[in-house]
XYZ file of C-alpha atoms in Angstrom:
355
model
C 104.842 90.244 88.711
C 102.026 92.786 89.023
C 99.201 90.698 90.482
C 96.918 91.990 93.225
C 94.388 90.792 95.790
C 91.368 92.971 96.585
C 90.021 93.155 100.149
C 86.231 93.472 99.884
C 83.226 93.504 102.188
C 80.590 95.736 103.761
C 81.618 98.971 105.482
C 83.035 98.534 109.005
C 83.762 94.806 108.772
C 87.540 95.144 109.249
C 88.931 95.676 105.734
C 91.124 98.633 106.630
C 92.111 97.024 109.942
C 93.372 94.006 107.988
C 95.163 96.244 105.504
C 96.932 98.132 108.304
C 97.863 94.961 110.153
C 99.557 93.324 107.147
C 101.133 96.459 105.628
C 102.008 98.373 108.834
C 100.567 101.412 107.088
C 98.124 103.769 108.781
C 94.839 104.290 106.923
C 91.444 105.701 107.884
C 89.453 103.180 109.958
C 86.753 105.580 111.165
C 83.514 104.036 112.452
C 81.252 105.137 109.624
C 80.401 103.750 106.183
C 82.668 104.631 103.226
C 85.575 106.084 105.206
C 87.647 104.345 102.507
C 86.835 105.805 99.081
C 89.962 105.556 96.948
C 91.596 102.132 97.390
C 94.613 101.812 99.671
C 97.332 99.826 97.903
C 100.539 98.305 99.285
C 102.933 95.428 98.726
C 103.447 92.826 101.470
C 106.276 90.329 101.957
C 105.190 86.677 101.951
C 106.524 85.006 105.128
C 108.798 82.108 104.106
C 111.252 80.384 106.453
C 112.740 78.548 103.459
C 114.534 81.788 102.558
C 116.081 81.928 106.034
C 117.185 78.283 105.931
C 118.714 78.559 102.455
C 120.485 81.806 103.358
C 122.026 80.091 106.364
C 123.627 77.219 104.438
C 124.925 79.446 101.603
C 125.940 82.290 103.966
C 123.971 84.882 102.039
C 124.519 88.550 102.823
C 120.946 89.467 101.826
C 117.529 87.819 101.946
C 114.638 88.779 99.676
C 111.100 87.432 99.945
C 108.249 87.071 97.476
C 105.551 89.764 97.634
C 101.800 90.192 97.207
C 99.999 93.426 96.365
C 96.912 94.105 98.507
C 94.160 96.584 97.608
C 91.767 97.816 100.330
C 88.543 98.600 98.431
C 85.628 100.792 99.539
C 82.754 99.023 101.317
C 79.873 97.560 99.322
C 76.182 97.859 100.164
C 73.088 96.129 98.825
C 72.213 97.655 95.452
C 75.835 98.359 94.539
C 75.310 97.064 90.988
C 72.788 99.908 90.519
C 75.209 102.448 91.983
C 74.006 102.428 95.604
C 76.577 103.748 98.070
C 79.891 103.743 96.235
C 78.765 100.770 94.187
C 80.068 101.764 90.776
C 83.493 102.673 92.154
C 83.569 99.565 94.320
C 82.794 97.206 91.459
C 85.165 98.960 89.073
C 88.010 98.571 91.564
C 87.247 94.862 91.996
C 87.448 94.468 88.226
C 91.064 95.656 88.377
C 92.326 93.052 90.892
C 93.227 89.428 90.153
C 91.711 87.742 93.210
C 89.420 88.625 96.109
C 89.396 88.201 99.870
C 85.919 88.605 101.380
C 85.954 90.011 104.919
C 82.791 88.752 106.622
C 81.832 90.146 110.008
C 81.517 87.633 112.827
C 82.547 89.864 115.730
C 79.906 91.241 118.086
C 80.518 94.862 118.997
C 77.538 97.214 119.293
C 79.855 100.240 119.100
C 80.816 99.363 115.508
C 78.078 100.276 113.025
C 76.578 97.267 111.230
C 74.764 98.407 108.089
C 72.771 95.135 107.922
C 71.701 95.425 111.561
C 72.798 91.996 112.808
C 75.525 89.390 112.416
C 74.867 86.888 109.624
C 77.964 85.717 107.759
C 76.172 83.592 105.169
C 73.687 86.352 104.333
C 76.503 88.870 103.928
C 78.423 86.520 101.642
C 75.299 86.003 99.526
C 74.761 89.763 99.168
C 78.358 90.250 98.004
C 78.025 87.376 95.521
C 74.665 88.654 94.271
C 75.862 92.215 93.671
C 78.830 90.972 91.660
C 76.676 88.462 89.754
C 74.168 91.165 88.813
C 76.996 93.365 87.541
C 78.343 90.439 85.488
C 74.876 89.848 84.015
C 74.722 93.506 83.088
C 78.085 93.151 81.312
C 76.815 90.124 79.379
C 73.599 91.885 78.336
C 75.623 94.788 76.946
C 77.709 92.443 74.788
C 75.143 89.941 73.551
C 73.568 91.998 70.742
C 76.873 92.767 69.057
C 78.048 89.149 69.349
C 74.722 87.838 67.967
C 75.110 90.149 64.973
C 78.645 88.848 64.290
C 77.480 85.260 64.761
C 74.797 85.684 62.064
C 77.501 86.675 59.558
C 79.129 83.265 59.992
C 81.848 84.349 62.428
C 82.653 81.013 64.131
C 84.538 82.788 66.936
C 81.481 84.886 67.703
C 79.266 81.785 67.691
C 81.451 80.124 70.324
C 81.649 83.326 72.336
C 77.851 83.636 72.281
C 77.521 80.046 73.473
C 79.887 80.639 76.408
C 78.275 83.927 77.456
C 74.791 82.395 77.362
C 76.087 79.531 79.499
C 77.583 82.060 81.949
C 74.314 84.006 82.109
C 72.387 80.820 82.848
C 74.748 79.979 85.704
C 74.577 83.488 87.174
C 70.771 83.520 86.987
C 70.778 80.409 89.174
C 72.610 82.346 91.873
C 75.928 80.566 91.252
C 79.221 82.421 90.789
C 81.338 81.702 87.714
C 84.488 80.908 89.704
C 82.842 77.825 91.229
C 82.400 76.130 87.830
C 84.834 73.920 85.915
C 85.411 75.774 82.663
C 87.287 74.368 79.692
C 90.432 76.312 78.774
C 88.876 77.834 75.642
C 85.762 78.873 77.606
C 87.820 80.461 80.375
C 89.863 82.365 77.798
C 86.657 83.883 76.395
C 85.320 84.780 79.851
C 88.579 86.313 81.108
C 88.543 89.020 78.452
C 85.442 90.491 80.124
C 87.033 90.618 83.611
C 83.913 89.149 85.216
C 83.791 89.846 88.948
C 82.472 86.401 89.883
C 85.171 84.652 87.842
C 87.955 85.892 90.122
C 89.333 83.356 92.619
C 88.252 84.169 96.172
C 88.989 83.424 99.794
C 86.910 84.130 102.895
C 88.121 85.651 106.143
C 85.614 85.335 108.982
C 86.469 88.268 111.221
C 85.878 87.341 114.828
C 86.952 85.154 117.712
C 86.501 81.406 117.258
C 83.686 81.365 119.823
C 81.826 84.136 117.962
C 81.453 82.097 114.759
C 78.631 79.547 114.900
C 79.400 75.886 114.324
C 76.652 75.751 111.670
C 78.385 78.519 109.709
C 81.745 76.755 109.842
C 80.177 73.469 108.765
C 78.461 75.202 105.839
C 81.777 76.645 104.614
C 83.455 73.255 104.971
C 80.600 71.436 103.211
C 80.919 73.746 100.199
C 84.733 73.524 100.137
C 85.029 77.304 100.438
C 88.540 78.335 101.378
C 88.398 80.318 104.620
C 90.151 81.322 107.830
C 88.683 82.554 111.099
C 90.789 85.410 112.512
C 90.102 88.116 115.089
C 91.508 91.056 113.135
C 91.456 93.497 116.049
C 93.727 91.308 118.200
C 95.983 90.676 115.186
C 96.215 94.417 114.573
C 97.270 94.946 118.193
C 99.964 92.285 117.789
C 101.143 93.718 114.468
C 102.383 96.976 116.013
C 104.868 95.011 118.144
C 108.092 93.382 117.009
C 108.410 89.598 117.596
C 110.887 90.183 120.428
C 108.468 92.585 122.121
C 105.677 90.011 121.829
C 107.947 87.383 123.350
C 108.785 89.630 126.310
C 105.083 90.293 126.913
C 104.217 86.565 126.691
C 102.113 87.246 123.603
C 101.884 84.969 120.537
C 105.068 85.219 118.445
C 103.573 84.005 115.180
C 100.907 86.059 113.453
C 97.773 84.318 112.165
C 97.816 86.884 109.370
C 100.963 85.241 107.983
C 98.789 82.316 106.901
C 96.332 84.715 105.261
C 99.154 86.315 103.254
C 100.285 82.857 102.108
C 96.705 81.997 101.132
C 96.492 85.205 99.088
C 99.695 84.224 97.287
C 98.317 80.764 96.476
C 95.009 82.317 95.437
C 96.828 84.149 92.661
C 98.034 80.826 91.244
C 101.658 81.541 92.132
C 104.543 79.302 93.140
C 107.955 80.190 94.568
C 111.365 79.147 93.306
C 114.694 80.193 94.798
C 118.160 81.325 93.907
C 120.760 81.245 96.652
C 124.432 82.033 97.079
C 126.875 84.159 99.108
C 125.466 87.442 97.823
C 121.752 86.776 98.146
C 119.001 84.247 98.775
C 115.849 85.242 96.955
C 112.315 83.908 96.587
C 111.047 84.467 93.055
C 107.393 84.554 92.049
C 106.198 82.475 89.101
C 102.819 81.424 87.718
C 102.018 77.731 88.126
C 102.928 75.477 85.169
C 105.652 77.839 83.927
C 108.777 76.481 82.233
C 112.435 76.835 83.217
C 113.086 79.528 80.544
C 110.112 81.507 81.904
C 111.614 81.259 85.386
C 114.831 82.582 83.904
C 112.882 85.465 82.411
C 111.630 86.424 85.867
C 115.249 86.846 86.959
C 116.374 88.625 83.781
C 114.725 88.840 80.364
C 117.934 87.696 78.630
C 117.930 84.463 80.646
C 114.712 83.436 78.918
C 115.805 84.603 75.491
C 119.228 82.891 75.621
C 118.304 79.959 77.865
C 120.539 76.849 77.620
C 119.666 74.753 80.673
C 118.845 74.929 84.365
C 120.456 73.223 87.346
C 117.629 72.293 89.716
C 117.272 70.827 93.202
C 114.412 70.835 95.689
C 115.105 73.186 98.595
C 114.656 70.434 101.218
C 117.228 68.206 99.535
C 119.680 71.082 99.367
C 119.186 71.833 103.068
C 119.523 68.149 103.990
C 122.836 67.825 102.119
C 124.167 71.080 103.548
C 125.024 72.855 100.313
C 125.561 72.644 96.559
C 128.929 70.852 96.702
C 127.535 68.052 98.830
C 124.403 67.760 96.673
C 126.487 67.681 93.481
C 128.699 64.900 94.861
C 125.595 62.755 95.370
C 124.254 63.557 91.909
C 121.207 65.394 93.270
C 121.560 68.464 91.071
C 119.423 67.813 87.984
C 119.996 69.292 84.538
C 116.661 70.410 83.067
C 115.886 71.755 79.604
C 113.476 74.286 78.159
C 110.406 72.060 78.590
C 110.866 71.551 82.338
C 107.889 72.734 84.415
C 109.174 74.515 87.506
C 107.928 73.055 90.801
C 107.137 74.780 94.078
C 110.317 75.023 96.165
C 112.828 74.440 93.348
C 116.256 76.003 93.808
C 117.421 76.951 90.311
C 120.549 78.195 88.608
C 119.948 79.296 85.024
C 122.646 78.736 82.416
C 122.379 80.983 79.346
C 124.306 82.685 76.584
C 123.340 86.108 77.925
């Protein structure tokens, strides 16, 4: 499933450090603006101990995890919507991703250039939002005349489209991003065709030590129900170059805080995980929320969707608790589901088809 998360923020806020830490890939992190020009792109495994537990009870020879594609995008500056800095490239690259992680600088280090001069997380977030909103308004303005012309000819589709775009423009002019609004399905369908930057789901990473982020800032994020994590990316990068066993020997944290960020990115894309497991392989499969059993089959093999008959389904925890399929089947815990079944997070599925 080719979905991607863009890492965005000002120059020198830790975007490339994050990218290196989660991908284990070396990229340019020089201490000057725009050292990243073309996006760095890589695929990252989603940490999931459910794979390990399922593999253990079914004695799988291989384990395969779900993945997320991350895109490290060039730094934005104020005026990007008018082409300042690498603005046009920056905004074009954001248009191509499916979700966004804002990296907001909270760390205090005078040796690292700060293009805004001081640390102010809320101001930086507002600048990023504003630049994207202004670009979205520009997109709307370019489309309005043609849609108005079609609307005057009696095109009912164009009339509805005009109504939705005018509503979007009104929201953006109030300084509110489109993603924060509750859109009806037909409205969202109209908006999505324009790939609006502020319509993309987003998550905020406050880059710094806990003590460097003010309590007022944290309270403001919580009050607005903005999804965020506070992580010191530099220390996480230093941990990432060591294997878990090496970290254990050095009395360093075994678990990476970045694992939670990767999981958040996965959820941000509107994805769930279902599993197949057996002696050959335990595998985590990626599926969009609210997908049916045949669609899950199609993720495994296109013929499984086309020739779907039924699915045998059990929640992963129940399977673990019973110790295997035979034990679960004896207790009648394996359910038979048809083509209308909506796959749930953590389902273990075996597809039956005529393929």
